[in-house]
PDB file of C-alpha atoms in Angstrom:
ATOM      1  CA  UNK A   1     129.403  86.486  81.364  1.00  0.00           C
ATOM      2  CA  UNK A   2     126.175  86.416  79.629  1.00  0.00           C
ATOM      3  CA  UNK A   3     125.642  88.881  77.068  1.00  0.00           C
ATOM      4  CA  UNK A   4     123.124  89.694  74.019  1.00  0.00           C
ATOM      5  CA  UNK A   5     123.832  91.257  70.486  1.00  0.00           C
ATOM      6  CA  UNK A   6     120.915  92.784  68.234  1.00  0.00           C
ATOM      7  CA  UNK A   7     122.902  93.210  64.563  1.00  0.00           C
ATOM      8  CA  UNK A   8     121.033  95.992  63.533  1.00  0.00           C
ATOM      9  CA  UNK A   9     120.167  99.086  65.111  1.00  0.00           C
ATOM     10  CA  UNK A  10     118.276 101.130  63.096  1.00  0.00           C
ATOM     11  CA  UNK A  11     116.085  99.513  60.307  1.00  0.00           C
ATOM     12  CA  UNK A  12     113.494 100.884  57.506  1.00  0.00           C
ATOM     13  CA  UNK A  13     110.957  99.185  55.737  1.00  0.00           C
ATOM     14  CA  UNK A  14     108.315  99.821  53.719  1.00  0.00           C
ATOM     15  CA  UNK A  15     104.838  98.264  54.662  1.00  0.00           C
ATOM     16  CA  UNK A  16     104.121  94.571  53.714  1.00  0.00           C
ATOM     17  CA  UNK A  17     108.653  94.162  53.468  1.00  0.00           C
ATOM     18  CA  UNK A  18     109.768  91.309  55.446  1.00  0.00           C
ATOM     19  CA  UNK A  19     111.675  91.488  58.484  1.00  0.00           C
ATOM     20  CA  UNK A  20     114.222  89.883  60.286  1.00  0.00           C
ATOM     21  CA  UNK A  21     116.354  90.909  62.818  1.00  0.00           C
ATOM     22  CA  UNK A  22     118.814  89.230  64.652  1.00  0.00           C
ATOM     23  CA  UNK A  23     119.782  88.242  68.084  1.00  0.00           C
ATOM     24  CA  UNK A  24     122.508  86.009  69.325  1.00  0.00           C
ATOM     25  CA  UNK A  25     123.402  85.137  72.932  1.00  0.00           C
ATOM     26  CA  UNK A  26     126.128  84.068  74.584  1.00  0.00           C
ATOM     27  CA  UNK A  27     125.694  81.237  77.399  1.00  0.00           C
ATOM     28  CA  UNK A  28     126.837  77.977  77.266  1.00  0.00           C
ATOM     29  CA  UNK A  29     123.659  76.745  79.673  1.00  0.00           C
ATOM     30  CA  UNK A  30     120.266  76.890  79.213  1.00  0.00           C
ATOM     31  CA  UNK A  31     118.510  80.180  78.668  1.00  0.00           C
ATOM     32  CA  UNK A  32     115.183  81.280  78.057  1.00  0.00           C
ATOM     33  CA  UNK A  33     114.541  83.826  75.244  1.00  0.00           C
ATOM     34  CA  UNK A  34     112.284  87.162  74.696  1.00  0.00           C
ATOM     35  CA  UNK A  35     111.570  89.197  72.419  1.00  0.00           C
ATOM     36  CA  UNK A  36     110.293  93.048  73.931  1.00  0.00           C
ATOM     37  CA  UNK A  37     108.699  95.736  71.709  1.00  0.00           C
ATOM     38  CA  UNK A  38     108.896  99.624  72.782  1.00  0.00           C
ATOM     39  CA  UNK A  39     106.123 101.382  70.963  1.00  0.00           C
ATOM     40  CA  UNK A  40     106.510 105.327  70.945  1.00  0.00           C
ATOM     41  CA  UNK A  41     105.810 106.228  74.378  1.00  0.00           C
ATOM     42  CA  UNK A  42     104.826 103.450  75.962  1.00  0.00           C
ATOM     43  CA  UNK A  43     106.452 100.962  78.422  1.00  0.00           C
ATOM     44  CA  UNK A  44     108.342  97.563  77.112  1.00  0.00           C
ATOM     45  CA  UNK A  45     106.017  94.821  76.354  1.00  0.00           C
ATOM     46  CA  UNK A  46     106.911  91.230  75.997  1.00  0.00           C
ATOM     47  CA  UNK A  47     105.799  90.057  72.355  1.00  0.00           C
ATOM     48  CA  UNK A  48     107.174  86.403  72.552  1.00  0.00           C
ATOM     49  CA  UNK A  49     109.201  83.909  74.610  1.00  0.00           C
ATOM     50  CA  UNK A  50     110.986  80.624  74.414  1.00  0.00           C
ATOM     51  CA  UNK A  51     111.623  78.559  76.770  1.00  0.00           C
ATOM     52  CA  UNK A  52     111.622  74.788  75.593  1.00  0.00           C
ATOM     53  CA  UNK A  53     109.855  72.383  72.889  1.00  0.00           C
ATOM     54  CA  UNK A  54     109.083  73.880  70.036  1.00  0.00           C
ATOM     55  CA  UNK A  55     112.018  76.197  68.689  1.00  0.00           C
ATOM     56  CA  UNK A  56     109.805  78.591  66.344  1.00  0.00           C
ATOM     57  CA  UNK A  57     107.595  80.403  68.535  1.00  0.00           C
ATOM     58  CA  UNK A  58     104.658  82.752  67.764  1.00  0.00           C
ATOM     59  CA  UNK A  59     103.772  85.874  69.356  1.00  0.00           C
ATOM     60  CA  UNK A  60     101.483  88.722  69.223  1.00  0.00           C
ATOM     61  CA  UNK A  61     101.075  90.327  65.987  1.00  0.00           C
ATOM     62  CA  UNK A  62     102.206  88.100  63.367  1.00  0.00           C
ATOM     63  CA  UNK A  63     105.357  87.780  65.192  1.00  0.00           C
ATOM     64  CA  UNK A  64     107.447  84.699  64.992  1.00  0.00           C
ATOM     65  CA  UNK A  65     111.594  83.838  66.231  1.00  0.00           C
ATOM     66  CA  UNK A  66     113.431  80.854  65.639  1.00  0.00           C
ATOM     67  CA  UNK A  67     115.598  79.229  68.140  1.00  0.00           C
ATOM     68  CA  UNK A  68     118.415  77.910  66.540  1.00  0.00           C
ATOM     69  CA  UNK A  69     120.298  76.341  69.768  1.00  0.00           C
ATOM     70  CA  UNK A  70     124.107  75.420  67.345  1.00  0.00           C
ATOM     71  CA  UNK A  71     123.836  79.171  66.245  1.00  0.00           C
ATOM     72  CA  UNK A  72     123.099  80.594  70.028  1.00  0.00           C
ATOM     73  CA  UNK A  73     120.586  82.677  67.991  1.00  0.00           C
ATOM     74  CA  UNK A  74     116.914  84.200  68.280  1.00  0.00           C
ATOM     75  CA  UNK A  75     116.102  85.966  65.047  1.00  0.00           C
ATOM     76  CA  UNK A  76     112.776  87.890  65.072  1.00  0.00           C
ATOM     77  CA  UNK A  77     110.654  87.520  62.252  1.00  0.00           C
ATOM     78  CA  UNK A  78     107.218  88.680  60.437  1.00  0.00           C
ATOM     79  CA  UNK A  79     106.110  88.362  57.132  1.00  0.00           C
ATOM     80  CA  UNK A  80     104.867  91.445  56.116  1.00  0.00           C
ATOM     81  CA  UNK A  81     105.195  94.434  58.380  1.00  0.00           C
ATOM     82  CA  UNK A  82     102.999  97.192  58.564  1.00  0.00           C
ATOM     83  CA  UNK A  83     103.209 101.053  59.928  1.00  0.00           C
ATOM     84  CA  UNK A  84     101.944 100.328  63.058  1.00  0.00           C
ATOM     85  CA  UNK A  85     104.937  97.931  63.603  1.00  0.00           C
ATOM     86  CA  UNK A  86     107.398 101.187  64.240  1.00  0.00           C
ATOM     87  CA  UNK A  87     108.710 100.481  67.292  1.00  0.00           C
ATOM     88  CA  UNK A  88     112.371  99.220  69.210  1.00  0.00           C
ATOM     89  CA  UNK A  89     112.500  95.746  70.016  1.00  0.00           C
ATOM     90  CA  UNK A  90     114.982  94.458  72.428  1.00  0.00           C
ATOM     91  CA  UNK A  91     116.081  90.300  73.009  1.00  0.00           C
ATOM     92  CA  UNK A  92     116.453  89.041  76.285  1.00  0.00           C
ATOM     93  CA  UNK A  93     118.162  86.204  78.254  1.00  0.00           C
ATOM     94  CA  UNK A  94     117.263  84.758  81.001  1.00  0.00           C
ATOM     95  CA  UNK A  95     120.333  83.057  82.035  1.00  0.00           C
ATOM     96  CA  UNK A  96     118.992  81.718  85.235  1.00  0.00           C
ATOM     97  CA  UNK A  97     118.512  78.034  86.678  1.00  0.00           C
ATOM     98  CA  UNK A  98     116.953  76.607  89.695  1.00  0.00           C
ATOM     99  CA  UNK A  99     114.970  79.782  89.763  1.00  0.00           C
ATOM    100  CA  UNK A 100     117.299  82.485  89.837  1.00  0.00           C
ATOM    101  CA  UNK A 101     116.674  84.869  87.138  1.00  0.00           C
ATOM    102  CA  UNK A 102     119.593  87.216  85.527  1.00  0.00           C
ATOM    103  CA  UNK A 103     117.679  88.733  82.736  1.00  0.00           C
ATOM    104  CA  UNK A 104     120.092  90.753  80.293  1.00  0.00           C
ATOM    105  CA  UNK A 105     118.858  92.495  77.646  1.00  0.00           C
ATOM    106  CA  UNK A 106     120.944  93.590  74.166  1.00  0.00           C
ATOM    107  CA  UNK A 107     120.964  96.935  72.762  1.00  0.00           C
ATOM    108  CA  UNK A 108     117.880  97.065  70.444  1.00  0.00           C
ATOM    109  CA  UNK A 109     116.629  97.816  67.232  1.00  0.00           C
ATOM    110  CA  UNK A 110     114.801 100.874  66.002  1.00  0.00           C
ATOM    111  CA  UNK A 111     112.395 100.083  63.471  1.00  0.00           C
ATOM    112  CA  UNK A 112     110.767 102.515  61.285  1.00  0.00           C
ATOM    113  CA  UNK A 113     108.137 101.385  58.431  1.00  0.00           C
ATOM    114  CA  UNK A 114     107.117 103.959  56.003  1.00  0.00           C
ATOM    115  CA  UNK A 115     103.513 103.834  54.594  1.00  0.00           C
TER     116      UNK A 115
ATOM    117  CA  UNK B   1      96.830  91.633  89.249  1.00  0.00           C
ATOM    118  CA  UNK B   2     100.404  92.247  89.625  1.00  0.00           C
ATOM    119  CA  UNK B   3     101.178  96.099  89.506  1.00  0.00           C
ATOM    120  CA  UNK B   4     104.844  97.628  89.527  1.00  0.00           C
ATOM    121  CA  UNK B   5     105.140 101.132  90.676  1.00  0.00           C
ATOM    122  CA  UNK B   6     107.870 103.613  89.864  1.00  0.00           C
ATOM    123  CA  UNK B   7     108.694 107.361  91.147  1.00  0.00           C
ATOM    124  CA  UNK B   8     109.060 109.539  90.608  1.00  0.00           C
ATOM    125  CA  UNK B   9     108.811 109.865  86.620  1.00  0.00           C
ATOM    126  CA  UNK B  10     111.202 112.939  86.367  1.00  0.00           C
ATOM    127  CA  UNK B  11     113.514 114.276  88.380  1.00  0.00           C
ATOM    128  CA  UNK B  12     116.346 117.272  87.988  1.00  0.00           C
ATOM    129  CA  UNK B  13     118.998 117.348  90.448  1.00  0.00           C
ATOM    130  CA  UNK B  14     122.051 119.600  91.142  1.00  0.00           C
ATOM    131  CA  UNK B  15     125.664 117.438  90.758  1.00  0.00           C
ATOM    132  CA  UNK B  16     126.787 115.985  94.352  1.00  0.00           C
ATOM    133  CA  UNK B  17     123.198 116.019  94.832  1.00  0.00           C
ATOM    134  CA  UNK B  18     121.713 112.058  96.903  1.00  0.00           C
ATOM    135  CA  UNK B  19     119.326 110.295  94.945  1.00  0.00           C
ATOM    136  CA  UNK B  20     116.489 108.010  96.054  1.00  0.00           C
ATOM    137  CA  UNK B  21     114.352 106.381  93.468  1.00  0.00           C
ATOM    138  CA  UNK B  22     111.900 104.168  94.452  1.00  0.00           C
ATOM    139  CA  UNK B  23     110.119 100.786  93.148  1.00  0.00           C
ATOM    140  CA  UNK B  24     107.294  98.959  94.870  1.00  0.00           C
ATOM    141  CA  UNK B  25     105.678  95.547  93.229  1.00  0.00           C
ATOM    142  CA  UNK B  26     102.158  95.084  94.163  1.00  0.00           C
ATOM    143  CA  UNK B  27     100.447  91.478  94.008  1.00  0.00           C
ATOM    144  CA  UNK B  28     102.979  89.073  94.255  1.00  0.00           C
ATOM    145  CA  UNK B  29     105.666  87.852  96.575  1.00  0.00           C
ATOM    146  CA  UNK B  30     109.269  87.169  96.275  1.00  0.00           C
ATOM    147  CA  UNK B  31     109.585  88.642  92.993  1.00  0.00           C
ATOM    148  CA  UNK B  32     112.669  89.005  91.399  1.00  0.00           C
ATOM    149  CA  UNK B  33     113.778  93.378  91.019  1.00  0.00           C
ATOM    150  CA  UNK B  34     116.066  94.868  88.643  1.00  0.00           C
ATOM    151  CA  UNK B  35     117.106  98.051  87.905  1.00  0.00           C
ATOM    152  CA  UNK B  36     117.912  99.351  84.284  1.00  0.00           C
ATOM    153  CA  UNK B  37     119.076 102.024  82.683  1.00  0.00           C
ATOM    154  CA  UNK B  38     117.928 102.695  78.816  1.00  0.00           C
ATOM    155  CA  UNK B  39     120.034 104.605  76.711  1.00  0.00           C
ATOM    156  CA  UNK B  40     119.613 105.567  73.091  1.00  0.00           C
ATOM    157  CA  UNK B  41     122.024 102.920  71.124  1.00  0.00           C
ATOM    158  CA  UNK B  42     122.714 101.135  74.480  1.00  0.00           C
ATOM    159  CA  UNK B  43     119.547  99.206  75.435  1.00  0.00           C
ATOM    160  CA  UNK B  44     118.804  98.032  78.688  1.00  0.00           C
ATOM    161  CA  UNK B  45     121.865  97.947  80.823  1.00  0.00           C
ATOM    162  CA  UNK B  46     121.548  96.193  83.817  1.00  0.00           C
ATOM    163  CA  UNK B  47     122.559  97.885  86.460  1.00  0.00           C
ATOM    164  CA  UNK B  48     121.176  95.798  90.070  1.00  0.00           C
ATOM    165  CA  UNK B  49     118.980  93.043  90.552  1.00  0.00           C
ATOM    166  CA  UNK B  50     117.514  91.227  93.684  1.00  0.00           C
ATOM    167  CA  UNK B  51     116.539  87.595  94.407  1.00  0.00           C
ATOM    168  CA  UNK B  52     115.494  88.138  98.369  1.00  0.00           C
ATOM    169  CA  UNK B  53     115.300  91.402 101.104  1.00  0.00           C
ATOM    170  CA  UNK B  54     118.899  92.499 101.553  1.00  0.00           C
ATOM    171  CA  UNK B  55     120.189  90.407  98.658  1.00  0.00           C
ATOM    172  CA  UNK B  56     121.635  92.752  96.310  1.00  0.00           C
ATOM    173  CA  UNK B  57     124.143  92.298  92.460  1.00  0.00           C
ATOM    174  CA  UNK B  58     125.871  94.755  91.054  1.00  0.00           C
ATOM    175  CA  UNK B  59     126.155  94.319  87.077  1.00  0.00           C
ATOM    176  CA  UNK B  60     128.638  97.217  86.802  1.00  0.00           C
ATOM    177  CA  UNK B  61     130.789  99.542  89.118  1.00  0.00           C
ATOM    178  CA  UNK B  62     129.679 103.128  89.065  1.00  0.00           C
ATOM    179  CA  UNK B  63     128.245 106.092  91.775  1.00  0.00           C
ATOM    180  CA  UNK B  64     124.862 103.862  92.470  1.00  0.00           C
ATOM    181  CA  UNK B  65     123.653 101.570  94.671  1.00  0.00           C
ATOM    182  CA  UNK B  66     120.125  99.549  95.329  1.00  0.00           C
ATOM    183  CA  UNK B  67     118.805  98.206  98.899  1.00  0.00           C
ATOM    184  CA  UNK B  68     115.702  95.692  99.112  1.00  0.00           C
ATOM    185  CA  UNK B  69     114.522  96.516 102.806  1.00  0.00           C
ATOM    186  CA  UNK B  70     111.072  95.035 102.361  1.00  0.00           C
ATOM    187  CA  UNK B  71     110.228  91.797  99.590  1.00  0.00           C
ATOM    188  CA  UNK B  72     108.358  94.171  97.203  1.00  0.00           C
ATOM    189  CA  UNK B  73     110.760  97.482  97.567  1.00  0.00           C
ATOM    190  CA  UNK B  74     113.466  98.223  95.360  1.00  0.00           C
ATOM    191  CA  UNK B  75     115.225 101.673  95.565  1.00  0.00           C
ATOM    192  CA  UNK B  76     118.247 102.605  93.503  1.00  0.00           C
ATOM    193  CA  UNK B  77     120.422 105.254  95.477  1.00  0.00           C
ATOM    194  CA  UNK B  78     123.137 107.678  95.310  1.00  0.00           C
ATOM    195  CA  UNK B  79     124.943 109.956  97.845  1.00  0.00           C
ATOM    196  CA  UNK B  80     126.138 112.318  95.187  1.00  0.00           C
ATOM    197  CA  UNK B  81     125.140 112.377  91.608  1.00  0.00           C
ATOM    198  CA  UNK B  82     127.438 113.011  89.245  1.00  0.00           C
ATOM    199  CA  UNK B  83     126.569 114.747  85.157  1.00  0.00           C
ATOM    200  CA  UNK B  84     127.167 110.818  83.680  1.00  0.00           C
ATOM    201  CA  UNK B  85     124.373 109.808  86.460  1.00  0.00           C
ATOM    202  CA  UNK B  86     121.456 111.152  83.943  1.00  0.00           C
ATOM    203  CA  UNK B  87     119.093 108.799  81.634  1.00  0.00           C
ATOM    204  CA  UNK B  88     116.013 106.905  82.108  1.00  0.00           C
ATOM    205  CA  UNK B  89     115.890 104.445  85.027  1.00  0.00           C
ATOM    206  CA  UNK B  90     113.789 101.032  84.360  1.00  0.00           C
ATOM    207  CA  UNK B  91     112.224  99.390  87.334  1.00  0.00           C
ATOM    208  CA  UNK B  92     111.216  95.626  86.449  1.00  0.00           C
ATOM    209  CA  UNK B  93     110.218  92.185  88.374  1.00  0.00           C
ATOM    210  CA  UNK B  94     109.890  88.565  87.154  1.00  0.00           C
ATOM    211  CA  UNK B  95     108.450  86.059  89.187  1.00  0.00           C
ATOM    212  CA  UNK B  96     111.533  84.171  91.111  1.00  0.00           C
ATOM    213  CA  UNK B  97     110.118  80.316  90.944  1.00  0.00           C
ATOM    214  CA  UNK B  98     109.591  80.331  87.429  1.00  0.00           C
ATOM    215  CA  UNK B  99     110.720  81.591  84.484  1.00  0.00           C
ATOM    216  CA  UNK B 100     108.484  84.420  82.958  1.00  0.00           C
ATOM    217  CA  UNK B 101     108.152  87.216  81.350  1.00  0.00           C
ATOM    218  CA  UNK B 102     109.419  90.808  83.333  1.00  0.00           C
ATOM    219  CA  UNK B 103     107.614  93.557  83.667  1.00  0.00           C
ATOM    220  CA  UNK B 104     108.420  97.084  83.888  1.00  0.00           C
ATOM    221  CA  UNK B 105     107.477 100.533  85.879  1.00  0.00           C
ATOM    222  CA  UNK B 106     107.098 103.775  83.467  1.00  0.00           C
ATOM    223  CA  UNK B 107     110.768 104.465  84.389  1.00  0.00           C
ATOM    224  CA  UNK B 108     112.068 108.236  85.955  1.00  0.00           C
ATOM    225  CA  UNK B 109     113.983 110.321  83.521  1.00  0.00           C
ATOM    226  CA  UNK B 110     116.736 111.772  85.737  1.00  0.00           C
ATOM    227  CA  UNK B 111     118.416 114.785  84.855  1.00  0.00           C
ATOM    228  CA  UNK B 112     121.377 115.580  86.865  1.00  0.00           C
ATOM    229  CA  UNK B 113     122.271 119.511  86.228  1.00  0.00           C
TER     230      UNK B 113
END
């Protein structure tokens, strides 16, 4: 069965740290990846997505993740975070073909940044 | 525009209580539905998704179930709630040809008391 682990749960920074946080999956096929972000309050949002070519992709706000296919992994990635960046963010898998979409989300990670 | 609509946003219900929430996904067709529940530490667990009207899977066993009876209606259902029945209920959608990104209603905090 397809499933999705986030390594860290909880995570503090201070502003302009770098962050990573992980994701791995576990599918032998092919899978498209997400990245969501959960601001205080507010619904899930989709901040980036792979689905072929290129295996760093860039999202909204100075977000980046790395495919890394031999490592089944997704890591989530910006430079230097800021307060505003406080948030959960969750990895996805969409571990559909032909069309047919299963899309399985792991646990997340709560992010705090502290001015 | 696409629009996904979820109700109701809370809801507190007495044990061995039914339960009916509904999701309806405006501006598209054949969508893809899920259901989710979020729980602190947990995520999203996926609990029911839907490819077609009357096509239903179940992720995990437990006292819910979902029907499709139109393309863009997705209700998540119980005949008696139990205590372990509360959290926050996702509804999301994905287009079905394609793979894109999902997204989500502003989810009904259930309460089951």
């Amino acid at each position: 069965a397809q499933s999705v682990s986030q390594h860290n749960h909880h995570v503090i920074l201070s502003e302009a740290a770098s962050l990573e946080l992980g994701c791995n999956y576990s599918y032998g096929g092919t899978v498209n990846l997400f990245w969501y972000v959960q601001y205080p309050g507010q619904h899930l949002q989709l901040l980036l997505k792979y689905f072929s070519g290129d295996p760093l992709v860039k999202g909204i706000k100075g977000f980046e993740a790395e495919f890394i296919k031999s490592k089944f992994s997704f890591n989530l990635r910006k430079p230097s975070v800021q307060w505003s960046d406080t948030a959960e963010y969750f990895c996805a898998v969409n571990a559909g073909s032909g069309g047919y979409n299963k899309l399985i989300f792991g646990a997340g990670t709560r992010l705090a940044v502290h001015p | 525009s696409q629009t996904i609509h979820q109700w109701p946003a809370t809801l507190v219900q007495p044990v061995g209580s039914p339960l009916s929430l509904e999701c309806t996904v405006e501006g598209t067709s054949n969508p893809n539905l899920y259901w989710y529940r979020q729980a602190a530490g947990r995520g999203l667990q996926l609990l029911f998704y839907s490819v077609g009207i009357g096509q239903i899977s179940s992720e995990v066993p437990q006292n819910l179930s979902a029907s499709r009876p139109q393309d863009r209606q997705f209700i998540l259902s119980s005949k008696k709630l139990l205590l372990s029945d509360s959290g926050f209920y996702l509804c999301a959608w994905n287009q079905g040809q394609i793979n894109t990104e999902a997204f989500f209603g502003q989810g009904t905090r259930l309460t089951v008391v």
